[in-house]
């Protein structure tokens, strides 16, 4: 990554505490300054077990808990709102997402 004409050092956190490790990527990447990138999260517990099969509310809760853990690993403050492109299978699932 280039920042103001020079290479930025990146710090990768493959698996923050409480988040299942992914085989091919890091969950969190931090750059110079306030840059933090968090990968898309799944409803998996720290052992990689699906939480809330058939229960969108439980899955949404786990996903946002994983996001919180990723941001905490980057020492990021919690933000009031997140940009969240969503791909939902059932319209009923939208009601369980935080606003």
CSV table of C-alpha atoms in Angstrom, one decimal:
chain,number,residue,atom,x,y,z
A,1,UNK,CA,0.0,0.0,0.0
A,2,UNK,CA,1.3,3.4,-0.9
A,3,UNK,CA,0.6,6.4,1.4
A,4,UNK,CA,1.8,9.9,0.4
A,5,UNK,CA,4.3,8.5,-2.1
A,6,UNK,CA,5.8,6.0,0.4
A,7,UNK,CA,5.1,2.4,1.3
A,8,UNK,CA,2.9,1.9,4.3
A,9,UNK,CA,3.7,-0.8,6.8
A,10,UNK,CA,0.8,-3.3,7.3
A,11,UNK,CA,0.1,-5.3,10.4
A,12,UNK,CA,-1.9,-8.4,9.9
A,13,UNK,CA,-3.9,-10.1,12.7
A,14,UNK,CA,-4.9,-13.5,11.3
A,15,UNK,CA,-7.2,-14.5,14.1
A,16,UNK,CA,-8.1,-12.0,16.9
A,17,UNK,CA,-9.0,-13.6,20.3
A,18,UNK,CA,-12.3,-15.3,20.1
A,19,UNK,CA,-12.5,-15.4,16.3
A,20,UNK,CA,-11.9,-18.6,14.3
A,21,UNK,CA,-8.8,-18.6,12.2
A,22,UNK,CA,-9.3,-18.4,8.4
A,23,UNK,CA,-7.1,-20.6,6.2
A,24,UNK,CA,-6.4,-18.0,3.4
A,25,UNK,CA,-6.6,-14.5,4.9
A,26,UNK,CA,-6.2,-12.3,8.0
A,27,UNK,CA,-9.3,-11.0,9.7
A,28,UNK,CA,-7.7,-7.6,10.4
A,29,UNK,CA,-5.1,-5.6,8.6
A,30,UNK,CA,-3.9,-2.3,10.1
A,31,UNK,CA,-1.9,0.4,8.2
A,32,UNK,CA,-0.3,3.6,9.1
A,33,UNK,CA,-2.4,6.1,10.9
A,34,UNK,CA,-6.1,5.2,11.4
A,35,UNK,CA,-6.4,2.6,8.6
A,36,UNK,CA,-8.1,-0.7,9.7
A,37,UNK,CA,-9.6,-3.2,7.3
A,38,UNK,CA,-11.8,-6.0,8.7
A,39,UNK,CA,-12.7,-9.0,6.6
A,40,UNK,CA,-16.3,-10.1,6.1
A,41,UNK,CA,-17.4,-12.1,9.1
A,42,UNK,CA,-19.4,-15.3,9.4
A,43,UNK,CA,-21.6,-16.6,12.3
A,44,UNK,CA,-18.8,-18.8,13.5
A,45,UNK,CA,-17.5,-19.2,17.1
A,46,UNK,CA,-13.9,-19.3,18.0
A,47,UNK,CA,-13.7,-23.0,17.1
A,48,UNK,CA,-15.2,-22.5,13.7
A,49,UNK,CA,-18.6,-23.9,14.7
A,50,UNK,CA,-21.7,-22.3,13.1
A,51,UNK,CA,-23.8,-20.4,15.6
A,52,UNK,CA,-27.6,-20.2,15.2
A,53,UNK,CA,-28.3,-22.6,12.3
A,54,UNK,CA,-31.6,-21.5,11.0
A,55,UNK,CA,-31.8,-18.6,13.5
A,56,UNK,CA,-30.9,-15.2,11.8
A,57,UNK,CA,-30.9,-13.3,15.1
A,58,UNK,CA,-28.4,-15.6,16.7
A,59,UNK,CA,-26.2,-15.4,13.5
A,60,UNK,CA,-26.4,-11.6,13.4
A,61,UNK,CA,-25.4,-11.4,17.0
A,62,UNK,CA,-22.4,-13.7,16.5
A,63,UNK,CA,-21.3,-11.7,13.4
A,64,UNK,CA,-21.4,-8.4,15.2
A,65,UNK,CA,-19.6,-9.9,18.2
A,66,UNK,CA,-16.8,-11.1,15.8
A,67,UNK,CA,-16.6,-7.6,14.3
A,68,UNK,CA,-16.3,-6.2,17.8
A,69,UNK,CA,-13.5,-8.6,18.6
A,70,UNK,CA,-11.7,-7.7,15.3
A,71,UNK,CA,-11.9,-4.0,16.0
A,72,UNK,CA,-10.8,-4.5,19.6
A,73,UNK,CA,-7.7,-6.4,18.3
A,74,UNK,CA,-6.9,-3.3,16.3
A,75,UNK,CA,-7.4,-1.1,19.3
A,76,UNK,CA,-10.2,0.6,17.3
A,77,UNK,CA,-13.0,2.4,19.0
A,78,UNK,CA,-16.5,1.2,18.4
A,79,UNK,CA,-18.2,3.2,15.7
A,80,UNK,CA,-21.8,4.3,15.8
A,81,UNK,CA,-22.6,2.8,12.4
A,82,UNK,CA,-20.9,0.6,9.9
A,83,UNK,CA,-21.2,0.4,6.2
A,84,UNK,CA,-22.7,-3.0,5.7
A,85,UNK,CA,-23.5,-4.4,2.3
A,86,UNK,CA,-25.8,-7.3,3.1
A,87,UNK,CA,-26.7,-10.4,1.3
A,88,UNK,CA,-29.8,-11.9,3.0
A,89,UNK,CA,-31.5,-15.1,2.0
A,90,UNK,CA,-34.8,-14.2,3.7
A,91,UNK,CA,-36.3,-10.8,4.2
A,92,UNK,CA,-37.3,-11.7,7.8
A,93,UNK,CA,-33.5,-11.7,8.6
A,94,UNK,CA,-33.3,-8.0,8.0
A,95,UNK,CA,-35.3,-7.3,11.2
A,96,UNK,CA,-32.5,-8.7,13.4
A,97,UNK,CA,-29.7,-6.5,12.1
A,98,UNK,CA,-28.7,-3.5,14.3
A,99,UNK,CA,-29.7,-0.2,12.8
